PDB file of C-alpha atoms in Angstrom:
ATOM      1  CA  UNK A   1      -5.768  18.992 -17.975  1.00 76.00           C
ATOM      2  CA  UNK A   2      -7.395  18.680 -21.163  1.00 84.00           C
ATOM      3  CA  UNK A   3     -10.312  16.428 -21.939  1.00 90.00           C
ATOM      4  CA  UNK A   4      -8.243  14.195 -24.012  1.00 92.00           C
ATOM      5  CA  UNK A   5      -5.677  13.570 -21.496  1.00 93.00           C
ATOM      6  CA  UNK A   6      -8.372  12.714 -18.831  1.00 92.00           C
ATOM      7  CA  UNK A   7      -9.895  10.270 -21.327  1.00 94.00           C
ATOM      8  CA  UNK A   8      -6.703   8.703 -22.265  1.00 95.00           C
ATOM      9  CA  UNK A   9      -5.667   8.553 -18.638  1.00 94.00           C
ATOM     10  CA  UNK A  10      -8.991   7.015 -17.456  1.00 95.00           C
ATOM     11  CA  UNK A  11      -8.960   4.336 -20.221  1.00 96.00           C
ATOM     12  CA  UNK A  12      -5.249   3.468 -19.329  1.00 96.00           C
ATOM     13  CA  UNK A  13      -6.159   3.269 -15.548  1.00 94.00           C
ATOM     14  CA  UNK A  14      -9.174   1.091 -16.493  1.00 97.00           C
ATOM     15  CA  UNK A  15      -7.145  -1.435 -18.634  1.00 97.00           C
ATOM     16  CA  UNK A  16      -4.221  -1.257 -16.224  1.00 95.00           C
ATOM     17  CA  UNK A  17      -6.283  -2.285 -13.096  1.00 93.00           C
ATOM     18  CA  UNK A  18      -8.316  -4.677 -15.138  1.00 95.00           C
ATOM     19  CA  UNK A  19      -5.199  -6.550 -16.473  1.00 94.00           C
ATOM     20  CA  UNK A  20      -3.508  -6.610 -12.911  1.00 92.00           C
ATOM     21  CA  UNK A  21      -6.752  -7.744 -11.185  1.00 92.00           C
ATOM     22  CA  UNK A  22      -7.598 -10.458 -13.754  1.00 91.00           C
ATOM     23  CA  UNK A  23      -4.015 -11.777 -13.502  1.00 91.00           C
ATOM     24  CA  UNK A  24      -4.133 -11.812  -9.743  1.00 89.00           C
ATOM     25  CA  UNK A  25      -7.614 -13.416  -9.932  1.00 87.00           C
ATOM     26  CA  UNK A  26      -6.271 -16.164 -12.062  1.00 85.00           C
ATOM     27  CA  UNK A  27      -3.221 -16.867  -9.951  1.00 85.00           C
ATOM     28  CA  UNK A  28      -4.914 -16.624  -6.460  1.00 84.00           C
ATOM     29  CA  UNK A  29      -8.164 -17.944  -7.374  1.00 80.00           C
ATOM     30  CA  UNK A  30      -9.737 -15.143  -5.315  1.00 78.00           C
ATOM     31  CA  UNK A  31     -12.234 -13.060  -7.262  1.00 77.00           C
ATOM     32  CA  UNK A  32     -12.184  -9.801  -5.485  1.00 83.00           C
ATOM     33  CA  UNK A  33      -8.673  -9.791  -4.143  1.00 85.00           C
ATOM     34  CA  UNK A  34      -7.764  -6.669  -6.349  1.00 86.00           C
ATOM     35  CA  UNK A  35     -10.995  -4.719  -5.338  1.00 86.00           C
ATOM     36  CA  UNK A  36      -9.754  -5.065  -1.624  1.00 87.00           C
ATOM     37  CA  UNK A  37      -6.080  -4.151  -2.367  1.00 89.00           C
ATOM     38  CA  UNK A  38      -7.192  -1.104  -4.450  1.00 89.00           C
ATOM     39  CA  UNK A  39      -7.356   1.344  -1.479  1.00 88.00           C
ATOM     40  CA  UNK A  40      -3.793   0.506  -0.543  1.00 88.00           C
ATOM     41  CA  UNK A  41      -2.727   1.037  -4.086  1.00 88.00           C
ATOM     42  CA  UNK A  42      -4.551   4.653  -4.088  1.00 88.00           C
ATOM     43  CA  UNK A  43      -2.744   5.379  -0.734  1.00 87.00           C
ATOM     44  CA  UNK A  44       0.679   4.802  -2.454  1.00 86.00           C
ATOM     45  CA  UNK A  45      -0.447   6.848  -5.469  1.00 87.00           C
ATOM     46  CA  UNK A  46      -1.791   9.696  -3.501  1.00 88.00           C
ATOM     47  CA  UNK A  47       0.199   9.968  -0.244  1.00 86.00           C
ATOM     48  CA  UNK A  48       3.750  11.313   0.074  1.00 85.00           C
ATOM     49  CA  UNK A  49       4.272   9.921   3.544  1.00 86.00           C
ATOM     50  CA  UNK A  50       6.499   6.843   3.842  1.00 87.00           C
ATOM     51  CA  UNK A  51       4.521   3.466   4.380  1.00 85.00           C
ATOM     52  CA  UNK A  52       6.430   2.785   7.551  1.00 88.00           C
ATOM     53  CA  UNK A  53       5.066   5.907   9.101  1.00 90.00           C
ATOM     54  CA  UNK A  54       1.463   4.645   9.307  1.00 87.00           C
ATOM     55  CA  UNK A  55       2.659   2.064  11.925  1.00 91.00           C
ATOM     56  CA  UNK A  56       5.361   4.215  13.493  1.00 93.00           C
ATOM     57  CA  UNK A  57       3.668   7.528  13.564  1.00 91.00           C
ATOM     58  CA  UNK A  58       0.019   7.046  12.891  1.00 90.00           C
ATOM     59  CA  UNK A  59      -1.124  10.344  14.537  1.00 91.00           C
ATOM     60  CA  UNK A  60       0.699  12.296  11.910  1.00 90.00           C
ATOM     61  CA  UNK A  61       0.462   9.979   8.819  1.00 89.00           C
ATOM     62  CA  UNK A  62      -3.365   9.456   8.733  1.00 90.00           C
ATOM     63  CA  UNK A  63      -4.403  13.217   9.011  1.00 92.00           C
ATOM     64  CA  UNK A  64      -1.745  13.676   6.363  1.00 90.00           C
ATOM     65  CA  UNK A  65      -3.363  11.174   4.103  1.00 89.00           C
ATOM     66  CA  UNK A  66      -6.929  12.454   4.874  1.00 91.00           C
ATOM     67  CA  UNK A  67      -5.599  15.870   3.738  1.00 90.00           C
ATOM     68  CA  UNK A  68      -4.183  14.580   0.420  1.00 88.00           C
ATOM     69  CA  UNK A  69      -7.358  12.736  -0.327  1.00 89.00           C
ATOM     70  CA  UNK A  70      -9.691  15.935   0.379  1.00 90.00           C
ATOM     71  CA  UNK A  71      -7.247  17.915  -1.736  1.00 90.00           C
ATOM     72  CA  UNK A  72      -7.723  15.794  -4.799  1.00 89.00           C
ATOM     73  CA  UNK A  73      -9.390  17.342  -7.705  1.00 91.00           C
ATOM     74  CA  UNK A  74     -12.475  15.799  -9.433  1.00 91.00           C
ATOM     75  CA  UNK A  75     -10.530  14.733 -12.309  1.00 93.00           C
ATOM     76  CA  UNK A  76      -8.134  12.707 -10.382  1.00 91.00           C
ATOM     77  CA  UNK A  77     -11.032  11.132  -8.359  1.00 92.00           C
ATOM     78  CA  UNK A  78     -12.428  10.308 -11.755  1.00 94.00           C
ATOM     79  CA  UNK A  79      -9.370   8.736 -12.928  1.00 93.00           C
ATOM     80  CA  UNK A  80      -8.866   6.664  -9.923  1.00 92.00           C
ATOM     81  CA  UNK A  81     -12.589   5.608  -9.896  1.00 94.00           C
ATOM     82  CA  UNK A  82     -12.005   4.159 -13.404  1.00 96.00           C
ATOM     83  CA  UNK A  83      -9.189   2.192 -11.995  1.00 93.00           C
ATOM     84  CA  UNK A  84     -11.255   0.768  -9.344  1.00 94.00           C
ATOM     85  CA  UNK A  85     -14.060   0.123 -12.012  1.00 95.00           C
ATOM     86  CA  UNK A  86     -11.325  -1.914 -13.906  1.00 95.00           C
ATOM     87  CA  UNK A  87     -10.970  -4.196 -10.710  1.00 93.00           C
ATOM     88  CA  UNK A  88     -14.708  -4.459 -10.478  1.00 94.00           C
ATOM     89  CA  UNK A  89     -15.263  -5.400 -13.981  1.00 95.00           C
ATOM     90  CA  UNK A  90     -12.261  -8.011 -13.831  1.00 93.00           C
ATOM     91  CA  UNK A  91     -14.014  -9.709 -10.993  1.00 91.00           C
ATOM     92  CA  UNK A  92     -17.232  -9.846 -12.831  1.00 92.00           C
ATOM     93  CA  UNK A  93     -15.483 -11.231 -15.875  1.00 92.00           C
ATOM     94  CA  UNK A  94     -13.554 -13.985 -13.888  1.00 89.00           C
ATOM     95  CA  UNK A  95     -16.969 -15.032 -12.174  1.00 89.00           C
ATOM     96  CA  UNK A  96     -18.579 -15.317 -15.559  1.00 91.00           C
ATOM     97  CA  UNK A  97     -15.577 -17.166 -17.045  1.00 89.00           C
ATOM     98  CA  UNK A  98     -15.648 -19.633 -14.163  1.00 87.00           C
ATOM     99  CA  UNK A  99     -19.502 -20.168 -14.344  1.00 89.00           C
ATOM    100  CA  UNK A 100     -19.172 -21.059 -17.973  1.00 88.00           C
ATOM    101  CA  UNK A 101     -16.697 -23.621 -17.203  1.00 86.00           C
ATOM    102  CA  UNK A 102     -13.230 -22.000 -17.981  1.00 82.00           C
ATOM    103  CA  UNK A 103     -10.647 -22.934 -15.296  1.00 76.00           C
ATOM    104  CA  UNK A 104      -7.442 -20.870 -15.164  1.00 70.00           C
ATOM    105  CA  UNK A 105      -4.503 -22.845 -13.725  1.00 59.00           C
TER     106      UNK A 105
END
C-alpha cells in the first residue's frame, strides 16, 4: 500500500468515525458512546467469523479473532487507530460545545 493510500485512508477513517460519533453523541446525549462501541466495530471490520459464533462457539471464535488481530499489519493498525482518534476527538468537541452552552436536541 502506497503512502498516499495510507494517508487518504487514515483521513477518511478519522472523518468517518468523527462524524458517526458526533451524530451519536448529539442524538444519545452520551459523550463517549462511540469510543465504547468502536472495538465492536473493529471486530466487524477485522474478523471473518459470524457474530453469532461468539455466543454459540466462543472457544473457536475468540482465538480466531485474536489471530486476526495479531496478523494485522502496522498500516492497518494505524488506519484503525486514526478512526479511534476520530471518536475521541468527537467526544472532546461535544464536551467543549456543551461547556460553551450549545445544546443539540
